[in-house]
Amino acid sequence: MEKRVVTFGTFDVFHVGHLRILEGASRLGSSLAVGVSSDLLNMSKKGRTPVYSQEERMAIVAALRCVDSVFVEESLEQKREYLIQHKADVLVMGDDWAGRFDEFSDICKVVYLPRTPSISTTTIIEKIRL
Ligand code: CTP
C-alpha cells in the first residue's frame, strides 16, 4: 500500500542536515511531500527574510531524488489542513520539535527524527558573516 510522508521546513541555505532529514523521511514511506515555509511565514517564525527566496528554496528541495513533491506552507495554523490535503500517513519533524505535533496523531503517525548535530542555517550564516 502507498504510504505518504509529509514534512515541513524552511530549508534556507540548504545544508546536509536538511538532506539527512529528507532522506530519512523518504525512507519511512513510498512518497515524500515537503511543505516549504513561505518568505512571509519565515519572517514571522524566525524574524528574518530567508537568504534564498521561497521559489529558490522550493526548486532546490524539489530537485532532490528523495523528494516527490513540494508545496508552500503559508501558515503554521494550517498544518492539519495540509496533512489532510496531502493525504499524509506519516508526519516527520526534526526532534527539535519533539512532542509539539502530537496533536496530529489522530490523522497520521507522527515521527520525530534526530537532528544532524552541529549544523544549521543560522550557524552557516554566522560563519559566513565572520
Ligand atoms: N534539521 C535537521 N538537522 C539540522 C538542521 C535542521 O534535521 N542540523 C531539520 C529540522 O529539524 C527540520 C528541517 O531540517 O525538520 C528544516 O529545518 P530548518 O528550520 O529549515 O533548518 P535549520 O538549519 O534548523 O534553520 P535555522 O537555523 O534557521 O533555524
Tab-separated table of C-alpha atoms and ligand atoms in Angstrom:
chain	number	residue	atom	x	y	z
A	1	MET	CA	0.000	0.000	0.000
A	2	GLU	CA	1.147	3.524	-0.778
A	3	LYS	CA	2.391	5.360	2.295
A	4	ARG	CA	2.609	9.137	2.036
A	5	VAL	CA	5.094	11.045	4.139
A	6	VAL	CA	4.862	14.805	4.704
A	7	THR	CA	7.413	17.086	6.349
A	8	PHE	CA	7.838	20.848	6.742
A	9	GLY	CA	10.691	23.326	6.985
A	10	THR	CA	12.339	26.456	5.666
A	11	PHE	CA	15.345	24.774	4.029
A	12	ASP	CA	17.168	28.081	3.604
A	13	VAL	CA	20.877	27.883	2.608
A	14	PHE	CA	20.389	24.163	2.004
A	15	HIS	CA	22.762	22.026	4.072
A	16	VAL	CA	23.498	18.388	4.918
A	17	GLY	CA	21.170	18.414	7.976
A	18	HIS	CA	18.314	19.223	5.580
A	19	LEU	CA	19.404	16.461	3.216
A	20	ARG	CA	19.603	13.870	6.010
A	21	ILE	CA	16.148	14.579	7.383
A	22	LEU	CA	14.581	14.470	3.917
A	23	GLU	CA	16.362	11.195	3.130
A	24	GLY	CA	15.247	9.787	6.495
A	25	ALA	CA	11.670	10.961	5.931
A	26	SER	CA	11.515	9.397	2.464
A	27	ARG	CA	12.619	6.035	3.865
A	28	LEU	CA	9.514	5.962	6.079
A	29	GLY	CA	7.122	5.708	3.136
A	30	SER	CA	6.686	5.464	-0.615
A	31	SER	CA	6.359	9.174	-1.382
A	32	LEU	CA	7.554	12.370	0.270
A	33	ALA	CA	5.828	15.762	0.027
A	34	VAL	CA	7.650	18.738	1.564
A	35	GLY	CA	5.958	21.903	2.823
A	36	VAL	CA	8.418	24.760	2.378
A	37	SER	CA	7.735	27.849	4.522
A	38	SER	CA	6.823	30.955	2.577
A	39	ASP	CA	9.088	34.004	2.910
A	40	LEU	CA	6.350	35.713	4.925
A	41	LEU	CA	5.895	32.800	7.313
A	42	ASN	CA	9.644	32.644	7.810
A	43	MET	CA	9.724	36.322	8.699
A	44	SER	CA	7.096	35.803	11.407
A	45	LYS	CA	8.609	32.496	12.600
A	46	LYS	CA	12.329	33.313	12.629
A	47	GLY	CA	12.329	37.104	12.391
A	48	ARG	CA	14.390	37.242	9.207
A	49	THR	CA	13.839	37.067	5.487
A	50	PRO	CA	15.417	33.900	4.113
A	51	VAL	CA	18.652	34.259	2.119
A	52	TYR	CA	17.067	32.240	-0.702
A	53	SER	CA	13.548	33.128	-1.867
A	54	GLN	CA	10.732	30.634	-1.462
A	55	GLU	CA	10.845	29.854	-5.194
A	56	GLU	CA	14.572	29.075	-4.963
A	57	ARG	CA	14.167	27.007	-1.791
A	58	MET	CA	11.323	25.037	-3.364
A	59	ALA	CA	13.282	24.434	-6.572
A	60	ILE	CA	16.253	23.043	-4.622
A	61	VAL	CA	14.122	20.754	-2.444
A	62	ALA	CA	12.037	19.579	-5.430
A	63	ALA	CA	15.193	18.589	-7.329
A	64	LEU	CA	16.258	16.054	-4.686
A	65	ARG	CA	15.971	12.368	-5.564
A	66	CYS	CA	14.232	11.600	-2.248
A	67	VAL	CA	11.512	14.274	-2.717
A	68	ASP	CA	8.387	13.674	-4.807
A	69	SER	CA	6.587	16.999	-4.441
A	70	VAL	CA	6.766	20.380	-2.745
A	71	PHE	CA	4.140	22.875	-1.659
A	72	VAL	CA	4.224	26.268	0.083
A	73	GLU	CA	3.479	26.371	3.796
A	74	GLU	CA	1.774	29.739	4.251
A	75	SER	CA	0.812	29.429	7.898
A	76	LEU	CA	1.662	27.256	10.907
A	77	GLU	CA	-2.020	27.110	11.851
A	78	GLN	CA	-2.865	25.263	8.631
A	79	LYS	CA	-0.763	22.152	9.391
A	80	ARG	CA	-3.832	19.956	9.835
A	81	GLU	CA	-5.311	21.116	6.501
A	82	TYR	CA	-2.003	20.482	4.702
A	83	LEU	CA	-1.789	16.984	6.171
A	84	ILE	CA	-5.347	16.189	5.059
A	85	GLN	CA	-4.830	17.775	1.631
A	86	HIS	CA	-1.705	15.700	1.013
A	87	LYS	CA	-3.274	12.538	2.484
A	88	ALA	CA	-0.392	12.159	4.939
A	89	ASP	CA	0.096	8.748	6.519
A	90	VAL	CA	3.211	9.956	8.325
A	91	LEU	CA	4.289	13.406	9.520
A	92	VAL	CA	8.050	13.731	10.021
A	93	MET	CA	9.642	16.537	12.022
A	94	GLY	CA	13.127	17.052	13.448
A	95	ASP	CA	13.431	16.183	17.126
A	96	ASP	CA	13.924	19.870	17.937
A	97	TRP	CA	10.103	19.794	17.647
A	98	ALA	CA	9.646	16.616	19.750
A	99	GLY	CA	6.138	16.366	21.186
A	100	ARG	CA	4.966	19.607	19.553
A	101	PHE	CA	2.982	17.887	16.790
A	102	ASP	CA	1.458	15.001	18.715
A	103	GLU	CA	-1.968	16.602	18.264
A	104	PHE	CA	-1.973	15.283	14.685
A	105	SER	CA	-1.580	11.640	15.713
A	106	ASP	CA	-5.353	11.267	15.283
A	107	ILE	CA	-4.925	11.577	11.485
A	108	CYS	CA	-1.387	10.274	10.845
A	109	LYS	CA	1.634	8.753	12.507
A	110	VAL	CA	3.922	11.451	13.933
A	111	VAL	CA	7.659	10.694	13.811
A	112	TYR	CA	10.484	12.895	15.125
A	113	LEU	CA	13.860	12.166	13.543
A	114	PRO	CA	17.120	13.166	15.234
A	115	ARG	CA	18.673	16.404	14.013
A	116	THR	CA	22.127	16.252	12.461
A	117	PRO	CA	24.458	17.686	15.116
A	118	SER	CA	26.416	20.937	14.788
A	119	ILE	CA	24.862	22.409	11.652
A	120	SER	CA	22.034	24.848	10.993
A	121	THR	CA	21.192	27.636	8.575
A	122	THR	CA	21.770	30.111	11.408
A	123	THR	CA	25.303	28.852	12.185
A	124	ILE	CA	26.213	28.822	8.479
A	125	ILE	CA	25.071	32.441	8.074
A	126	GLU	CA	27.058	33.413	11.181
A	127	LYS	CA	30.161	31.605	9.905
A	128	ILE	CA	29.974	33.389	6.534
A	129	ARG	CA	29.465	36.775	8.255
A	130	LEU	CA	32.676	36.428	10.306
B	1	CTP	N1	17.228	19.795	10.529
B	1	CTP	C1	17.974	18.669	10.920
B	1	CTP	N2	19.279	18.820	11.299
B	1	CTP	C2	19.840	20.047	11.310
B	1	CTP	C3	19.108	21.191	10.923
B	1	CTP	C4	17.793	21.026	10.533
B	1	CTP	O1	17.458	17.546	10.922
B	1	CTP	N3	21.108	20.149	11.710
B	1	CTP	C5	15.824	19.611	10.163
B	1	CTP	C6	14.870	20.347	11.098
B	1	CTP	O2	14.636	19.570	12.269
B	1	CTP	C7	13.645	20.477	10.247
B	1	CTP	C8	14.207	20.602	8.815
B	1	CTP	O3	15.584	20.170	8.890
B	1	CTP	O4	12.845	19.306	10.335
B	1	CTP	C9	14.164	22.035	8.305
B	1	CTP	O5	14.799	22.851	9.273
B	1	CTP	P1	15.056	24.395	9.090
B	1	CTP	O6	14.430	25.117	10.228
B	1	CTP	O7	14.718	24.819	7.737
B	1	CTP	O8	16.681	24.433	9.228
B	1	CTP	P2	17.653	24.990	10.347
B	1	CTP	O9	19.043	24.709	9.881
B	1	CTP	O10	17.267	24.428	11.700
B	1	CTP	O11	17.350	26.536	10.270
B	1	CTP	P3	17.583	27.746	11.310
B	1	CTP	O12	18.999	27.730	11.746
B	1	CTP	O13	17.217	28.953	10.509
B	1	CTP	O14	16.614	27.534	12.461
